[in-house]
Coordinates of C-alpha atoms and ligand atoms in Angstrom, one line a residue:
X6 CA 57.7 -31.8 32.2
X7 CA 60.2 -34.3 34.2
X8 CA 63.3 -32.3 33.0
X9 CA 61.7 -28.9 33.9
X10 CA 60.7 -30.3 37.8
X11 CA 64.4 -31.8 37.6
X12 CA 66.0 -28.4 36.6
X13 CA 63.9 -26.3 39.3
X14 CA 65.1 -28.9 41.8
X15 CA 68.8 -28.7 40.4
X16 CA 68.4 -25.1 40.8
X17 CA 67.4 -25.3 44.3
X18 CA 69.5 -27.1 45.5
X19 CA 72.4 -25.1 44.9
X20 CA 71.0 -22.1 46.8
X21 CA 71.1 -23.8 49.5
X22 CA 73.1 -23.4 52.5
X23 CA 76.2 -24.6 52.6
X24 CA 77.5 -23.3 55.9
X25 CA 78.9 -25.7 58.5
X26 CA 79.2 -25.3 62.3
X27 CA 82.0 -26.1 64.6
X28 CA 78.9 -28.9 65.6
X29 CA 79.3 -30.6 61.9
X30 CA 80.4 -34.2 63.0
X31 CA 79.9 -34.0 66.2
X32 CA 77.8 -36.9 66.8
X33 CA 79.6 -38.9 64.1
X34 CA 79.5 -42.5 64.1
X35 CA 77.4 -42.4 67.1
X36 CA 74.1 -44.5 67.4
X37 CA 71.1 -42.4 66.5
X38 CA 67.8 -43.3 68.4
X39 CA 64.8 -41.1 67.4
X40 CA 61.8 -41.1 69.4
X41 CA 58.0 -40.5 67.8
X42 CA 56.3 -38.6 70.6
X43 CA 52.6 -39.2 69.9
X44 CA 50.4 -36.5 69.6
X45 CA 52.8 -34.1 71.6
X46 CA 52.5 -30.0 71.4
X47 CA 54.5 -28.2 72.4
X48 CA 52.8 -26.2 75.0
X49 CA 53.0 -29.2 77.9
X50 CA 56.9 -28.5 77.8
X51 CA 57.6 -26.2 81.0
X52 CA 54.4 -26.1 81.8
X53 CA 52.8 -27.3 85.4
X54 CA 49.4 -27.8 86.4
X55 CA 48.3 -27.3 89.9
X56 CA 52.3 -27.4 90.5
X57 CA 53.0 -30.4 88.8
X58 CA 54.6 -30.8 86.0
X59 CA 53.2 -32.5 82.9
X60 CA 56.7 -33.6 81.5
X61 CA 59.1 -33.6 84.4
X62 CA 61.6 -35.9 82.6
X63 CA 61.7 -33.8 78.9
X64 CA 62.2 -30.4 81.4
X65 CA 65.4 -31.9 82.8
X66 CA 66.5 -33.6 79.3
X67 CA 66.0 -30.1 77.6
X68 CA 68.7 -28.6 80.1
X69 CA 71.4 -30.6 78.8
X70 CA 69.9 -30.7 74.8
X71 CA 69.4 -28.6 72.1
X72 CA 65.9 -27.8 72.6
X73 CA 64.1 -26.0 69.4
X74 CA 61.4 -24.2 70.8
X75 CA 59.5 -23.2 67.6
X76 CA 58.8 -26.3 65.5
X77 CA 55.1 -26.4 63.4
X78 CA 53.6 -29.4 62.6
X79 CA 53.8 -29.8 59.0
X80 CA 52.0 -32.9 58.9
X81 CA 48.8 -33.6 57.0
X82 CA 46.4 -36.3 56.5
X83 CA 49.2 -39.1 57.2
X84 CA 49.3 -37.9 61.1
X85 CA 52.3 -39.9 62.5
X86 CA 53.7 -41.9 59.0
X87 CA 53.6 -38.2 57.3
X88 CA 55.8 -37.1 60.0
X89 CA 57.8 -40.4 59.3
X90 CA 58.0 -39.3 56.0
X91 CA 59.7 -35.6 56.6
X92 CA 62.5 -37.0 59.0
X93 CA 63.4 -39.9 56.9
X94 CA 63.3 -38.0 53.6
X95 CA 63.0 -34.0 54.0
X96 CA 59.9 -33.6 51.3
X97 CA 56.8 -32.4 52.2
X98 CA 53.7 -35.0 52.6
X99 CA 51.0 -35.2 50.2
X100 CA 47.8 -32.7 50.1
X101 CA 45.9 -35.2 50.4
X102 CA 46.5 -39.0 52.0
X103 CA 49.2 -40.8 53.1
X104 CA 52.8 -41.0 51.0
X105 CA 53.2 -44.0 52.7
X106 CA 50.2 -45.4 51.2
X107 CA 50.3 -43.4 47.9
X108 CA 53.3 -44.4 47.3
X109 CA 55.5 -47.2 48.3
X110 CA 57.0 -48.1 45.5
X111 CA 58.8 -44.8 45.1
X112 CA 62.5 -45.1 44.8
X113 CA 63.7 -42.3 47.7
X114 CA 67.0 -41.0 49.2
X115 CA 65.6 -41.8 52.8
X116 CA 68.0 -41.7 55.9
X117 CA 68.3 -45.4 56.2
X118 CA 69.6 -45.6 52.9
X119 CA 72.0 -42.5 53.5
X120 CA 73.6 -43.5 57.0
X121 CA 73.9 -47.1 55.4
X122 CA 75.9 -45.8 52.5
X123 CA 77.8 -43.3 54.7
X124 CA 78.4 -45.0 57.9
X125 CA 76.9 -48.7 57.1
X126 CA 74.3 -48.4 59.6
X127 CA 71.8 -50.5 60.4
X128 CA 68.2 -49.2 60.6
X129 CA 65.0 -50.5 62.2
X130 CA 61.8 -49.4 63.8
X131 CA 60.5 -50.7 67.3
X132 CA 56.2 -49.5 67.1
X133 CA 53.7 -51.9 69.0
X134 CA 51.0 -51.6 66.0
X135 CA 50.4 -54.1 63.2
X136 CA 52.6 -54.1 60.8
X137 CA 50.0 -53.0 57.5
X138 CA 48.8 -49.8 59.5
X139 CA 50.1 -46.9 57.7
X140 CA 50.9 -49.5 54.9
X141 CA 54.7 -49.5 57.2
X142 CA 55.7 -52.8 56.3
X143 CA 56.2 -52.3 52.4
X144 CA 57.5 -48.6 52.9
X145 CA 59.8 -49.5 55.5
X146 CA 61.6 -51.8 52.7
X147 CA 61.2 -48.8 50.4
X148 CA 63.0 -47.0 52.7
X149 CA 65.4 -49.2 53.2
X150 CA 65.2 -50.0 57.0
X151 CA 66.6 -53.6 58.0
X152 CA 64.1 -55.1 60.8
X153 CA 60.4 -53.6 61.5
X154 CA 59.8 -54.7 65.3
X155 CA 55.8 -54.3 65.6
X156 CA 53.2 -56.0 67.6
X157 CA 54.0 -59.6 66.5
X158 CA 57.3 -59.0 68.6
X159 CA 56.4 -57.6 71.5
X160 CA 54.2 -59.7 74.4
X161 CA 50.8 -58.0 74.0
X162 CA 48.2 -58.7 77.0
X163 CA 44.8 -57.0 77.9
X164 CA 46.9 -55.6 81.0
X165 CA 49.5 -54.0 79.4
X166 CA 47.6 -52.3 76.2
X167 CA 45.2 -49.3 75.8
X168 CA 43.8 -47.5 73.0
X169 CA 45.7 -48.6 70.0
X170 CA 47.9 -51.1 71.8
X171 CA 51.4 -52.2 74.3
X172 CA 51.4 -48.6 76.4
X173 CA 54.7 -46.7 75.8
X174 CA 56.3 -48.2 79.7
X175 CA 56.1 -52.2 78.2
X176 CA 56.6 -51.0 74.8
X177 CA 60.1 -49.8 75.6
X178 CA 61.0 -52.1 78.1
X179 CA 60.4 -55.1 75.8
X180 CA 62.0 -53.6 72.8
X181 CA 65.7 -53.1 75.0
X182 CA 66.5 -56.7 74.0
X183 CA 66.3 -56.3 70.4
X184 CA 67.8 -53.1 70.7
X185 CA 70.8 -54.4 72.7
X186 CA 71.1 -57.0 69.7
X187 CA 72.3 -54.8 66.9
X188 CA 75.3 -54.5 64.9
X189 CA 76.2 -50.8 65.6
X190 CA 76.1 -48.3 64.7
X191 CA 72.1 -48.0 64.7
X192 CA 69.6 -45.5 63.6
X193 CA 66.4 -46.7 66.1
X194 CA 63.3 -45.4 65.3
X195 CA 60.4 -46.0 68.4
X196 CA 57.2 -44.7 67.6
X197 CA 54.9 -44.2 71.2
X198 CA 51.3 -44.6 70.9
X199 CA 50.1 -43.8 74.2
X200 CA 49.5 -40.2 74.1
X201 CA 46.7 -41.0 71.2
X202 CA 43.3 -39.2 70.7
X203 CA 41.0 -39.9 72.8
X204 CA 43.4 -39.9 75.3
X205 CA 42.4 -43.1 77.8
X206 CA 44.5 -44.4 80.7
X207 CA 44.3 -46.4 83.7
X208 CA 44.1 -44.7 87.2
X209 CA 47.2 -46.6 88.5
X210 CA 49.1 -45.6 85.2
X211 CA 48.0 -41.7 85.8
X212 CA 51.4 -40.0 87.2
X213 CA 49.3 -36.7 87.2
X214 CA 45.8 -35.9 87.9
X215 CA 43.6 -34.8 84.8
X216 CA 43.3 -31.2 84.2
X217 CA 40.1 -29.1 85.3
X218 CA 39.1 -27.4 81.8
X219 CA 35.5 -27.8 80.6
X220 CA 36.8 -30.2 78.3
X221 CA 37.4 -33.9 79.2
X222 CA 39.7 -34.8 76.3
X223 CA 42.1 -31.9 77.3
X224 CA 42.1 -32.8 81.1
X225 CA 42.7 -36.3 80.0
X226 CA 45.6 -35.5 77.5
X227 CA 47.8 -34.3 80.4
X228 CA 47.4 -37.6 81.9
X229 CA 48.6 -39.6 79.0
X230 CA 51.4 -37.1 78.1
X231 CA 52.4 -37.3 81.5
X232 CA 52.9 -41.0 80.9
X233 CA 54.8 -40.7 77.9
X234 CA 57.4 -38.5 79.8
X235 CA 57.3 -41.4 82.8
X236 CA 57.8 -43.8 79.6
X237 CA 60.8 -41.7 78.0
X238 CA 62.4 -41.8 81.8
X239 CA 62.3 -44.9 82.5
X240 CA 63.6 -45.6 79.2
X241 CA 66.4 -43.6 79.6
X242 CA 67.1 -45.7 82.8
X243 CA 67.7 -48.5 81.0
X244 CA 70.0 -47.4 78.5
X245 CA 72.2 -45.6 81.3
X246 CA 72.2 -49.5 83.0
X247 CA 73.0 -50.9 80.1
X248 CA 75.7 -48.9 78.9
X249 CA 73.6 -47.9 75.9
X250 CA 73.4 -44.0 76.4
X251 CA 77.1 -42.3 75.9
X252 CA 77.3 -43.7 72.7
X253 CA 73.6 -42.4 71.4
X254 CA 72.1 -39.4 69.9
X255 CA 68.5 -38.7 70.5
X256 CA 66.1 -37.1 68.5
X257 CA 62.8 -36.4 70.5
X258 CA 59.7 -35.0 68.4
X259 CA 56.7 -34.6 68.5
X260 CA 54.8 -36.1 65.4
X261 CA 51.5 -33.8 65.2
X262 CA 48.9 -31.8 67.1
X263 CA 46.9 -34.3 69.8
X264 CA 43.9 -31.9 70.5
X265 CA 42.2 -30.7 66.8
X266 CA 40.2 -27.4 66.5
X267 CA 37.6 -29.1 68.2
X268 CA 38.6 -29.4 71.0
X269 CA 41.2 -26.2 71.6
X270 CA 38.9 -24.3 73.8
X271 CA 39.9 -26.5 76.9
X272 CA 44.0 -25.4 75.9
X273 CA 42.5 -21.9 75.7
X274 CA 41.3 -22.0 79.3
X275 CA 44.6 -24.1 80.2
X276 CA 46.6 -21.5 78.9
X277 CA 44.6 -18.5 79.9
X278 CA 44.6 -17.7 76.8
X279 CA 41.5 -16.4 73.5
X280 CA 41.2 -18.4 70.8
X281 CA 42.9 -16.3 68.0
X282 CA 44.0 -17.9 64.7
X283 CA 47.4 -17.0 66.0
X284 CA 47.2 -18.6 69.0
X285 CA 45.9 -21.4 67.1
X286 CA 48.7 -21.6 64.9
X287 CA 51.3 -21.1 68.1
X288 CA 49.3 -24.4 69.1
X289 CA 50.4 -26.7 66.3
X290 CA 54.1 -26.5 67.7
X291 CA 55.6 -29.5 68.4
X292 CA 58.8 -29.9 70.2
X293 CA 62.0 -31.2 69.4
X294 CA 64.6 -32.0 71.4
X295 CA 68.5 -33.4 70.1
X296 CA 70.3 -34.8 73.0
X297 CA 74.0 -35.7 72.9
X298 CA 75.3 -36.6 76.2
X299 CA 78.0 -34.6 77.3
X300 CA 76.9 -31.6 75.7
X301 CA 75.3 -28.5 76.8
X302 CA 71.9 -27.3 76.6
X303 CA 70.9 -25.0 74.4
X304 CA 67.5 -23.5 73.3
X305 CA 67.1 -22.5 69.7
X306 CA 64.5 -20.4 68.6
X307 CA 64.6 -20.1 64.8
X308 CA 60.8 -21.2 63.3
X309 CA 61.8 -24.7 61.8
X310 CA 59.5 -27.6 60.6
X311 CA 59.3 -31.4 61.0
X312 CA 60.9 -31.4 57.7
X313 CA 64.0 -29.7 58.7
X314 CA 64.8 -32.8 61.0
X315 CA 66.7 -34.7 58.8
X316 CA 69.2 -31.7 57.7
X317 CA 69.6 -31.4 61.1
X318 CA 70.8 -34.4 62.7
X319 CA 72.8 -34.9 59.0
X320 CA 74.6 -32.0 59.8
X321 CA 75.5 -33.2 63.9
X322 CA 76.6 -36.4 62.6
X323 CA 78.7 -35.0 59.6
X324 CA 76.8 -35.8 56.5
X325 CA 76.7 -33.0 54.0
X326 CA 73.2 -32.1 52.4
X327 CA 73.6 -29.4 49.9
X328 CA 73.4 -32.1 47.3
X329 CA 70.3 -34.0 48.5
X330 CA 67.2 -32.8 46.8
X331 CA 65.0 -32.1 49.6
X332 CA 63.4 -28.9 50.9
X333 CA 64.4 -29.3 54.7
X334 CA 66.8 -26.8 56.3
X335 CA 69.3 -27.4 59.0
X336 CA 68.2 -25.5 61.9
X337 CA 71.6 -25.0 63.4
X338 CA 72.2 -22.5 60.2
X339 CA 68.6 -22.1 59.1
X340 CA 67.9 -18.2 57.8
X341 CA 64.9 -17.0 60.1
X342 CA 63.2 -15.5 57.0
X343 CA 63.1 -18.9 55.7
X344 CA 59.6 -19.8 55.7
X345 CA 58.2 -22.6 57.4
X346 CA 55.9 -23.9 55.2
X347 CA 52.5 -25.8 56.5
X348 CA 50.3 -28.3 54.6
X349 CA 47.3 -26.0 54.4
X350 CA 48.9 -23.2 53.1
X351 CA 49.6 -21.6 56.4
X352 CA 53.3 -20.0 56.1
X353 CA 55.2 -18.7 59.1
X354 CA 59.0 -17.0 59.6
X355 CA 60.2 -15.5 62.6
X356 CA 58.5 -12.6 62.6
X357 CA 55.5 -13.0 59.6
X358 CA 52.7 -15.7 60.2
X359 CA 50.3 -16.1 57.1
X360 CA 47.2 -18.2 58.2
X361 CA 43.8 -18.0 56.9
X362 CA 44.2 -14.9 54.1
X363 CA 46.0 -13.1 56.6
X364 CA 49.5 -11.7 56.8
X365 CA 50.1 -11.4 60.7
X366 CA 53.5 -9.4 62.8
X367 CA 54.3 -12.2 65.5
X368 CA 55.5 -9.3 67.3
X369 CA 52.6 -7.2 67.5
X370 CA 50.0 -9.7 67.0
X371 CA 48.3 -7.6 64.7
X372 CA 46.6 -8.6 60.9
X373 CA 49.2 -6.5 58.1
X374 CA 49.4 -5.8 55.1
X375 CA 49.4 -8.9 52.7
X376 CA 52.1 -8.0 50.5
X377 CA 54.5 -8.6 53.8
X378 CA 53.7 -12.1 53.1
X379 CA 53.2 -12.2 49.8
X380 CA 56.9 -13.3 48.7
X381 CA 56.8 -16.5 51.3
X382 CA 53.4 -17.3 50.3
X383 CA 55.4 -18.0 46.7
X384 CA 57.9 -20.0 47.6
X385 CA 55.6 -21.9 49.6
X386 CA 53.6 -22.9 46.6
X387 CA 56.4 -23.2 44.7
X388 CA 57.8 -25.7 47.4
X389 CA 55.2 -27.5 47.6
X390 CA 54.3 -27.7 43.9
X391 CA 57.7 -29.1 43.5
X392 CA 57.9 -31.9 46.6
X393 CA 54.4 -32.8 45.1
X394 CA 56.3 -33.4 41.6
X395 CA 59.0 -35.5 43.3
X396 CA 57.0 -37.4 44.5
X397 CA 53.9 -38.1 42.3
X398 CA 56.6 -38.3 39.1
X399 CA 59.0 -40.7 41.3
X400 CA 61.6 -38.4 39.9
X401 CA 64.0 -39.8 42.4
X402 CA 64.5 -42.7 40.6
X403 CA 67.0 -40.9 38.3
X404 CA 69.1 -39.7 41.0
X405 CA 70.1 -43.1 42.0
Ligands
LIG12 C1 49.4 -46.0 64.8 C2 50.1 -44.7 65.2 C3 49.1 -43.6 65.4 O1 50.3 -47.0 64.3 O2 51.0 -44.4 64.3 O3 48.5 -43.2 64.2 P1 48.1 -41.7 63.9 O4 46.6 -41.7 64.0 O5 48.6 -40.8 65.0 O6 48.6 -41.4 62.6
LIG13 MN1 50.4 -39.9 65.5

């Protein structure tokens, strides 16, 4: 039953892609610092309320990045470490619980342990948590990550923490020492917490007023993304003054959904907008942001997932992928029809979105026949069936 998982993933493998752009490379060598944007959708990006803006400092950052506009959230019951999981490895999370807590003692091809063997670089995460939430401490040596900076490093006071803990403004002010300190070149993982359900912030830390919807967790979202994008400025600050920017690329996503089913009438009557499953499902976009100083800006459109991330930023910094069992595509050559393949068994290309039983046109909003679906819903379940394999067999243990 191993051999037969092994041969299907042999087998897909080699249809992947194996195109290259004149972009292969082109951040190679270079520092890589990816930021976990708690809890961020996609629809604060551009958007203003009462003529402000909710993210001024991402708006201008997306001018000069390649900004994907159509990301889903793929993650499932492990919230920010499954998202963890997808960049660092390209498989899918678990249908049900955490991989990070299934299963630690997995052997996997994680990025650490790729950009180590490639370009020997060092790896760590800054995150103001403890350490055991998410079980991070053991995966992170799983994955192979050097240092794990968490709340035992950072100066924690009643003053300077909300909600789960250090807000996202101390958080990365504290961590520039430690990040100034390593042997380059770095991949930098900061995971924000701010921006976390149920959304609480001090007045004098509220760079925007709450929103007016009939729901209070929606108006208050807006102030603590609002603070997140003050935290990813002032951030940036500091790595221009230290001479820590040029030399960087940075990956912004965001890790899942902030406001559940629950609560979505209040983005409804943000957006001015009914709550259709479609409209639901346009909701669970997340945004993701590459930014290479000195390049242009560039917004790509093509339906991608959080597990796509890693092909990506493989490809800018020259790493081939066509031999890596994993299921994520590089966006930059990504085929639209391609599905994009959710958790729930929601299924989405460019222009088919299957949700709920139902095969919709993204152009003309309207339910279709199933059958126009039918051929991602397979490779979907296919997909998944085999990530689940990988995973639950630790069948990468015999690629190593
Ligand atoms: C906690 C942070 C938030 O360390 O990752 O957890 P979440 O509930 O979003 O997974
Ligand atoms: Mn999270």
């Amino acid at each position: 039953d191993e051999k037969d998982a092994r041969e299907l993933v042999d087998e897909f493998i080699q249809d992947k892609q194996k195109e290259r752009t004149d972009l292969f490379g082109a951040a190679k060598g270079k520092n890589v610092v990816i930021i976990s944007l708690e809890s961020t959708q996609n629809f604060v990006i551009n958007r203003s309320i009462n003529g402000e803006e909710i993210t001024p400092f991402l708006n201008d950052l997306i001018k000069e990045s390649f900004y994907f506009s159509t990301i889903y959230d793929q993650a499932a019951q492990g919230k920010t470490s499954d998202a963890e999981f997808m960049v660092d490895n390209g498989l899918y999370p678990l249908p049900s619980g955490s991989v990070f807590v299934r299963r630690p003692e997995n052997t996997f091809d994680s990025l650490p342990k790729i950009l180590k063997e490639e370009g020997n670089y060092t790896s760590v995460t800054f995150h103001g948590n403890d350490r055991e939430f998410w079980n991070r401490e053991q995966m992170y040596n799983t994955l192979g990550y050097d240092h794990y900076f968490s709340k035992r490093n950072y100066n924690v006071t009643s003053e300077n923490s909300i909600n789960y803990g250090i807000k996202d403004i101390p958080f990365f002010n504290q961590s520039m020492d430690e990040l100034s300190n390593l042997s380059e070149p770095y991949y930098a993982k900061f995971i924000t917490l701010t921006n976390h359900f149920p959304f609480l912030l001090e007045k004098e830390d509220q760079f925007i007023e709450p929103a007016n919807t009939e729901v209070d967790v929606v108006n208050r979202y807006i102030t603590t993304v609002r603070y997140l994008d003050e935290s990813l400025k002032q951030f940036f600050q500091l790595l221009k003054e230290q001479g820590m920017y040029e030399d960087t690329i940075f990956v912004l996503y965001g890790d899942h959904y902030g406001i559940s089913q629950k609560y979505e009438s209040g983005v409804h009557e943000l957006l001015g907008q009914e709550a259709t499953p479609l409209n639901h499902l346009e909701l669970q976009q997340v945004p993701l942001i590459i930014h290479m100083p000195g390049e242009e800006g560039k917004v790509i459109d093509t339906a991608g997932g959080q597990v796509d991330i890693r092909a990506t930023v493989l490809h800018l910094l020259g790493i081939a992928t066509d031999d890596k069992m994993a299921f994520g595509r590089d966006l930059l050559v990504k085929n639209p029809d391609d599905p994009v393949i959710i958790r729930d068994g929601s299924v989405i290309t460019n222009d088919y979105a299957y949700i709920d039983n139902l095969c919709y046109s993204k152009k003309s909003k309207e339910v279709v026949a199933r059958k126009k679906c039918l051929q991602y819903q397979e490779i979907a379940r296919e997909r998944l069936e085999l990530s689940d394999q990988i995973i639950l067999g630790d069948l990468l243990r015999f690629s190593e």
